[in-house]
Every structure is written in C-alpha cells, then in structure tokens.
mmCIF file of C-alpha atoms in Angstrom:
data_model
loop_
_atom_site.group_PDB
_atom_site.id
_atom_site.type_symbol
_atom_site.label_atom_id
_atom_site.label_comp_id
_atom_site.label_asym_id
_atom_site.label_seq_id
_atom_site.Cartn_x
_atom_site.Cartn_y
_atom_site.Cartn_z
ATOM 1 C CA MET A 35 102.714 99.271 109.991
ATOM 2 C CA ALA A 36 99.137 98.761 110.433
ATOM 3 C CA LEU A 37 96.986 96.645 108.133
ATOM 4 C CA PRO A 38 95.698 98.808 105.460
ATOM 5 C CA ASP A 39 92.025 98.364 106.418
ATOM 6 C CA ALA A 40 92.761 99.620 109.928
ATOM 7 C CA ALA A 41 91.109 103.046 109.269
ATOM 8 C CA ALA A 42 87.941 101.240 108.300
ATOM 9 C CA GLU A 43 87.717 99.351 111.542
ATOM 10 C CA PRO A 44 84.973 100.237 114.333
ATOM 11 C CA ALA A 45 86.645 101.706 117.233
ATOM 12 C CA PRO A 46 87.875 99.216 119.910
ATOM 13 C CA GLY A 47 85.341 98.617 122.687
ATOM 14 C CA THR A 48 82.298 98.983 120.967
ATOM 15 C CA THR A 49 79.468 96.545 120.868
ATOM 16 C CA ALA A 50 79.603 93.869 118.116
ATOM 17 C CA PRO A 51 76.213 93.594 116.377
ATOM 18 C CA SER A 52 75.738 89.835 116.927
ATOM 19 C CA ASP A 53 77.434 86.547 117.614
ATOM 20 C CA LEU A 54 80.290 85.093 115.686
ATOM 21 C CA ALA A 55 78.215 82.323 113.783
ATOM 22 C CA THR A 56 75.569 84.931 112.802
ATOM 23 C CA ARG A 57 78.279 87.360 111.590
ATOM 24 C CA LEU A 58 79.869 84.680 109.586
ATOM 25 C CA GLN A 59 76.735 83.696 107.989
ATOM 26 C CA THR A 60 75.664 87.029 107.162
ATOM 27 C CA VAL A 61 79.076 87.560 105.206
ATOM 28 C CA ARG A 62 78.628 84.460 103.674
ATOM 29 C CA ALA A 63 75.337 85.306 102.533
ATOM 30 C CA GLY A 64 76.419 88.703 101.218
ATOM 31 C CA VAL A 65 79.277 86.994 99.164
ATOM 32 C CA ALA A 66 76.769 84.595 97.574
ATOM 33 C CA ASP A 67 74.377 87.557 96.936
ATOM 34 C CA ALA A 68 76.949 89.675 95.289
ATOM 35 C CA ALA A 69 78.067 86.433 93.366
ATOM 36 C CA GLY A 70 74.817 85.867 92.154
ATOM 37 C CA GLU A 71 74.569 89.366 90.896
ATOM 38 C CA ALA A 72 77.917 89.185 88.902
ATOM 39 C CA GLY A 73 76.918 85.578 87.490
ATOM 40 C CA ARG A 74 79.704 83.893 89.435
ATOM 41 C CA ASP A 75 79.967 80.630 91.702
ATOM 42 C CA PRO A 76 80.393 81.774 95.175
ATOM 43 C CA ALA A 77 82.694 78.571 95.381
ATOM 44 C CA ASP A 78 85.399 80.403 93.373
ATOM 45 C CA ILE A 79 85.765 82.967 96.077
ATOM 46 C CA THR A 80 87.577 82.404 99.014
ATOM 47 C CA THR A 81 86.976 84.370 102.255
ATOM 48 C CA ILE A 82 89.942 85.019 104.484
ATOM 49 C CA VAL A 83 88.868 85.925 107.920
ATOM 50 C CA VAL A 84 91.417 88.535 109.477
ATOM 51 C CA THR A 85 91.974 87.731 113.177
ATOM 52 C CA LYS A 86 94.437 90.266 114.008
ATOM 53 C CA PHE A 87 94.259 91.093 117.878
ATOM 54 C CA HIS A 88 91.983 88.282 118.388
ATOM 55 C CA PRO A 89 92.756 85.382 120.703
ATOM 56 C CA ILE A 90 93.318 81.818 119.675
ATOM 57 C CA SER A 91 90.115 80.907 121.338
ATOM 58 C CA LEU A 92 88.047 83.004 118.661
ATOM 59 C CA ILE A 93 90.044 81.137 115.905
ATOM 60 C CA GLU A 94 89.007 77.895 117.373
ATOM 61 C CA GLU A 95 85.417 78.967 117.337
ATOM 62 C CA LEU A 96 85.938 79.865 113.549
ATOM 63 C CA TYR A 97 87.459 76.300 112.893
ATOM 64 C CA ALA A 98 84.376 74.779 114.528
ATOM 65 C CA LEU A 99 82.277 76.830 112.216
ATOM 66 C CA GLY A 100 84.132 75.609 109.077
ATOM 67 C CA VAL A 101 86.619 78.489 108.529
ATOM 68 C CA ARG A 102 89.871 77.379 107.295
ATOM 69 C CA ASN A 103 91.357 80.476 105.547
ATOM 70 C CA LEU A 104 92.784 83.093 108.129
ATOM 71 C CA GLY A 105 94.662 86.383 107.846
ATOM 72 C CA GLU A 106 97.133 88.049 110.080
ATOM 73 C CA ASN A 107 99.199 91.261 109.381
ATOM 74 C CA ARG A 108 101.687 91.328 112.433
ATOM 75 C CA HIS A 109 104.394 88.839 112.050
ATOM 76 C CA GLN A 110 104.986 88.120 115.891
ATOM 77 C CA GLU A 111 101.331 87.541 116.533
ATOM 78 C CA ALA A 112 100.752 85.480 113.443
ATOM 79 C CA GLN A 113 103.946 83.237 114.181
ATOM 80 C CA GLY A 114 102.715 82.574 117.568
ATOM 81 C CA LYS A 115 99.150 81.903 116.485
ATOM 82 C CA ALA A 116 100.362 79.595 113.644
ATOM 83 C CA ALA A 117 102.739 77.568 116.002
ATOM 84 C CA SER A 118 99.863 77.224 118.702
ATOM 85 C CA LEU A 119 97.396 75.764 116.007
ATOM 86 C CA ALA A 120 99.616 73.741 114.209
ATOM 87 C CA ASP A 121 97.452 70.696 114.581
ATOM 88 C CA LEU A 122 94.622 72.233 112.525
ATOM 89 C CA ASP A 123 94.548 72.299 108.888
ATOM 90 C CA LEU A 124 94.472 76.108 108.436
ATOM 91 C CA VAL A 125 95.598 78.079 105.704
ATOM 92 C CA TRP A 126 97.404 81.241 106.919
ATOM 93 C CA HIS A 127 97.488 84.409 104.778
ATOM 94 C CA PHE A 128 99.966 87.115 105.474
ATOM 95 C CA VAL A 129 98.265 90.405 104.411
ATOM 96 C CA GLY A 130 100.502 92.955 106.118
ATOM 97 C CA GLN A 131 103.669 94.735 105.224
ATOM 98 C CA ILE A 132 106.782 92.631 105.580
ATOM 99 C CA GLN A 133 110.109 93.880 106.888
ATOM 100 C CA GLY A 134 112.729 92.379 104.749
ATOM 101 C CA LYS A 135 114.754 90.984 107.527
ATOM 102 C CA LYS A 136 111.402 88.990 108.681
ATOM 103 C CA ALA A 137 110.799 87.665 105.260
ATOM 104 C CA ARG A 138 112.006 84.265 105.787
ATOM 105 C CA GLN A 139 110.501 83.877 109.184
ATOM 106 C CA VAL A 140 106.996 84.787 107.570
ATOM 107 C CA ARG A 141 107.328 82.311 104.802
ATOM 108 C CA ALA A 142 108.061 79.505 107.321
ATOM 109 C CA TYR A 143 104.437 79.494 108.560
ATOM 110 C CA ALA A 144 102.425 81.611 105.798
ATOM 111 C CA ASN A 145 100.811 79.610 103.092
ATOM 112 C CA VAL A 146 99.996 82.717 101.012
ATOM 113 C CA ILE A 147 101.793 86.002 101.255
ATOM 114 C CA HIS A 148 99.393 89.058 99.979
ATOM 115 C CA SER A 149 101.887 91.836 100.047
ATOM 116 C CA ILE A 150 104.754 91.595 97.822
ATOM 117 C CA ASP A 151 105.577 95.418 96.774
ATOM 118 C CA ARG A 152 109.291 95.677 96.035
ATOM 119 C CA GLU A 153 112.271 94.044 94.511
ATOM 120 C CA SER A 154 114.272 93.657 97.720
ATOM 121 C CA LEU A 155 111.306 91.458 99.336
ATOM 122 C CA VAL A 156 111.230 89.440 96.178
ATOM 123 C CA SER A 157 114.783 88.507 96.855
ATOM 124 C CA ALA A 158 114.278 87.909 100.498
ATOM 125 C CA LEU A 159 111.378 85.498 99.989
ATOM 126 C CA GLY A 160 113.056 83.519 97.216
ATOM 127 C CA SER A 161 113.930 79.933 97.978
ATOM 128 C CA GLU A 162 115.352 76.975 96.203
ATOM 129 C CA GLU A 163 114.006 74.650 98.784
ATOM 130 C CA ALA A 164 110.243 75.300 99.050
ATOM 131 C CA SER A 165 107.564 77.326 97.313
ATOM 132 C CA VAL A 166 104.919 79.800 98.704
ATOM 133 C CA ASP A 167 102.046 81.444 97.002
ATOM 134 C CA CYS A 168 101.905 85.111 96.689
ATOM 135 C CA PHE A 169 100.243 88.334 95.338
ATOM 136 C CA ILE A 170 101.679 91.508 94.380
ATOM 137 C CA GLN A 171 100.251 94.553 96.092
ATOM 138 C CA VAL A 172 99.361 97.605 93.889
ATOM 139 C CA ASN A 173 99.151 100.921 95.595
ATOM 140 C CA LEU A 174 96.289 102.727 94.287
ATOM 141 C CA THR A 175 97.146 106.078 96.109
ATOM 142 C CA ASP A 176 99.912 108.565 95.888
ATOM 143 C CA ASP A 177 101.039 107.821 99.522
ATOM 144 C CA ALA A 178 104.081 105.382 99.454
ATOM 145 C CA ALA A 179 103.470 104.521 103.074
ATOM 146 C CA ARG A 180 100.176 102.761 102.231
ATOM 147 C CA GLY A 181 102.247 99.896 100.875
ATOM 148 C CA GLY A 182 102.190 98.408 97.424
ATOM 149 C CA VAL A 183 104.069 98.828 94.054
ATOM 150 C CA ASP A 184 103.328 102.048 91.902
ATOM 151 C CA PRO A 185 101.342 100.746 88.925
ATOM 152 C CA ALA A 186 104.177 101.942 86.561
ATOM 153 C CA ASN A 187 106.490 99.723 88.195
ATOM 154 C CA LEU A 188 104.014 96.511 88.188
ATOM 155 C CA PRO A 189 105.375 94.840 84.985
ATOM 156 C CA ALA A 190 108.974 94.817 86.293
ATOM 157 C CA LEU A 191 107.834 93.541 89.627
ATOM 158 C CA VAL A 192 105.986 90.698 87.899
ATOM 159 C CA ASP A 193 108.828 89.499 85.911
ATOM 160 C CA SER A 194 111.145 89.492 89.061
ATOM 161 C CA VAL A 195 108.414 87.573 90.987
ATOM 162 C CA GLN A 196 108.025 84.964 87.968
ATOM 163 C CA ALA A 197 112.053 84.610 87.878
ATOM 164 C CA THR A 198 112.504 84.079 91.487
ATOM 165 C CA PRO A 199 112.392 80.337 92.611
ATOM 166 C CA GLY A 200 110.087 79.551 95.384
ATOM 167 C CA LEU A 201 107.368 82.213 94.592
ATOM 168 C CA VAL A 202 104.264 81.253 92.776
ATOM 169 C CA LEU A 203 102.501 84.361 91.726
ATOM 170 C CA LEU A 204 98.680 83.901 92.103
ATOM 171 C CA GLY A 205 97.769 87.518 91.076
ATOM 172 C CA LEU A 206 97.409 91.063 92.317
ATOM 173 C CA MET A 207 96.260 92.410 95.862
ATOM 174 C CA ALA A 208 95.051 96.161 96.532
ATOM 175 C CA VAL A 209 93.251 98.214 99.177
ATOM 176 C CA ALA A 210 90.551 100.581 97.937
ATOM 177 C CA PRO A 211 91.783 104.173 98.824
ATOM 178 C CA LEU A 212 89.887 105.887 101.791
ATOM 179 C CA GLY A 213 87.255 108.163 100.439
ATOM 180 C CA ALA A 214 87.343 106.635 97.099
ATOM 181 C CA GLU A 215 84.613 104.612 95.158
ATOM 182 C CA PRO A 216 85.617 101.047 95.995
ATOM 183 C CA ARG A 217 84.096 99.596 92.901
ATOM 184 C CA ARG A 218 86.033 102.088 90.602
ATOM 185 C CA ALA A 219 89.146 101.009 92.417
ATOM 186 C CA PHE A 220 88.628 97.492 92.110
ATOM 187 C CA ALA A 221 87.921 97.784 88.483
ATOM 188 C CA GLN A 222 91.232 99.403 88.038
ATOM 189 C CA VAL A 223 92.848 96.472 89.801
ATOM 190 C CA ARG A 224 90.984 94.272 87.509
ATOM 191 C CA GLU A 225 92.646 96.121 84.405
ATOM 192 C CA PHE A 226 95.960 95.749 85.710
ATOM 193 C CA SER A 227 95.475 92.108 86.236
ATOM 194 C CA GLU A 228 94.484 91.766 82.396
ATOM 195 C CA GLN A 229 97.385 93.889 81.464
ATOM 196 C CA ILE A 230 99.995 91.589 83.127
ATOM 197 C CA ARG A 231 98.229 88.238 81.625
ATOM 198 C CA GLY A 232 100.757 88.006 78.887
ATOM 199 C CA GLN A 233 103.604 88.032 81.477
ATOM 200 C CA ALA A 234 101.858 85.798 83.965
ATOM 201 C CA PRO A 235 99.093 83.868 82.405
ATOM 202 C CA ASP A 236 98.258 81.880 85.377
ATOM 203 C CA ALA A 237 98.268 84.884 87.967
ATOM 204 C CA THR A 238 94.402 85.356 87.643
ATOM 205 C CA ALA A 239 93.472 85.905 91.093
ATOM 206 C CA LEU A 240 92.428 89.202 92.804
ATOM 207 C CA SER A 241 92.881 89.691 96.483
ATOM 208 C CA MET A 242 90.603 92.764 97.307
ATOM 209 C CA GLY A 243 87.625 93.548 99.427
ATOM 210 C CA MET A 244 87.284 93.987 103.095
ATOM 211 C CA SER A 245 84.326 94.267 105.501
ATOM 212 C CA GLN A 246 82.933 97.501 104.033
ATOM 213 C CA ASP A 247 83.405 96.771 100.443
ATOM 214 C CA TYR A 248 83.493 93.044 99.771
ATOM 215 C CA ALA A 249 80.357 93.215 97.698
ATOM 216 C CA ALA A 250 81.959 95.659 95.207
ATOM 217 C CA ALA A 251 85.271 93.729 95.076
ATOM 218 C CA VAL A 252 83.035 90.522 94.110
ATOM 219 C CA LEU A 253 81.316 92.395 91.355
ATOM 220 C CA GLU A 254 84.804 93.238 89.964
ATOM 221 C CA GLY A 255 86.179 89.762 89.782
ATOM 222 C CA ALA A 256 87.734 89.353 93.375
ATOM 223 C CA THR A 257 88.784 85.729 94.040
ATOM 224 C CA HIS A 258 90.021 86.300 97.755
ATOM 225 C CA LEU A 259 88.216 88.554 100.239
ATOM 226 C CA ARG A 260 90.042 89.870 103.525
ATOM 227 C CA ILE A 261 87.283 90.298 105.996
ATOM 228 C CA GLY A 262 87.700 91.253 109.484
ATOM 229 C CA THR A 263 85.362 93.197 111.816
ATOM 230 C CA ALA A 264 82.322 92.100 109.775
ATOM 231 C CA ILE A 265 83.212 88.507 110.857
ATOM 232 C CA THR A 266 85.104 88.828 114.014
ATOM 233 C CA GLY A 267 83.496 91.695 115.688
ATOM 234 C CA ASN A 268 85.534 94.611 116.987
ATOM 235 C CA ARG A 269 88.874 94.080 118.154
ATOM 236 C CA PRO A 270 89.458 93.598 121.893
ATOM 237 C CA VAL A 271 90.438 96.394 123.948
ATOM 238 C CA LEU A 272 94.276 95.994 124.453
#
C-alpha cells in the first residue's frame, strides 16, 4: 500500500523548485514560524524527512545538512537503506502500512513505527527482548483501505499496546483526509489524544502534518512532522 500522502505528491519528473539545502531551510523556517504563532518551541518538533524512492546519496546529503530523522514506508526499500547506512547515527521511522508477516523484520531496523492500527499487528510486533517506540494510526475517513484504526476502537487498541511487552506508545498518528480542512482534522486527532490520556498518560506525541499541511499540524500540537517532497524534491522517475 502506498504511503497515505502519495496522492498529495507532485507528479514524478516535474522540476523541483530549488536545491536540497534551500528546501530544507525553507521547511525549517516554516516550522519555526508556525511554532512561533502557536507559542511553541520549535525544538519540541521533530521533522522526519520521508525519503521513499530516493537514493542513498540523497540521504547522505541530508545527513551532511544535519538531518537525523528519516521516514520510509516500503519495507524492502527501508531495510536496504538502513543496512547500507548503519554507520550513521540515523533514526529510522517506518511510516507506512505493515504486513503482519513483515512486522518483526520492520522492527529489526525501525527505531519508531508510526502505523500500528490493529490487534494482530500489536501481537506481531511484541517482544520480550527489545523495545520499539510506536504510534497508533487513527483513520479519519470512512475508507478502511486508508489505514488506521477506527476511532471507536481506539481505546481498546491503546490498552492492547500498553499491555504488550516491547512496545512503547508515544502517541497518535494520522493523515488529514483528501479534500478536508487540515487544521480541523488535526484538531480532531488532538482531541483523541486528550481522550486517551487517562489510559496512557505518557502518550502525548502527535505524528501529523506533511509537505502541504505541516503548518496547520504544528498549530494543533504536532510533535512529529512527516515531510517528503517539500524537502526532498519530486520523486525520481522510476
């Protein structure tokens, strides 16, 4: 399944607006501006650069520019990149949907998993030997194929994650529905986060906001932004 923000990506092959360093600085400035408007410290916001389909050379450039948090959504691609760049102090975020049979392979290299959305996946990711940070993905649409747990089933899934060894729940993840007003969607996620606070007092993080709507996410409390083309430029033509 494609990363949920794929539909919002510019078409492959179109011209990127500027060089990598400039795009990165523009996003960093945008995050700082939104944080200032919200009365927040930009240092409390983690920008994850989503590098799907991009070569290792681009990741090395990002590293030289100070980027340490990277996001991938395809297991085979992510696994290869993590292995090739194992000598760098990178934090790998897996932000795509996970097949149950691939769960243990994903947690072998991912530092953070953003897409827990069902009981069977919780069981598959559990471990008595090591812990991995994770987010529960909430589906804000009526389309189950978009990924994420139905909000009605969120409390039960929170309990399941909390009770499973090897999983450290950081908070909630969501994607603003296509055609929806992003800030309203993100406000809904923030409300869900507040509702589960009694079950999981430490699960206060919010993974939401992408290239086209990260400012709205910051205004609603996002702690982790998943930004692709606004930083990396358009995906290579495959």
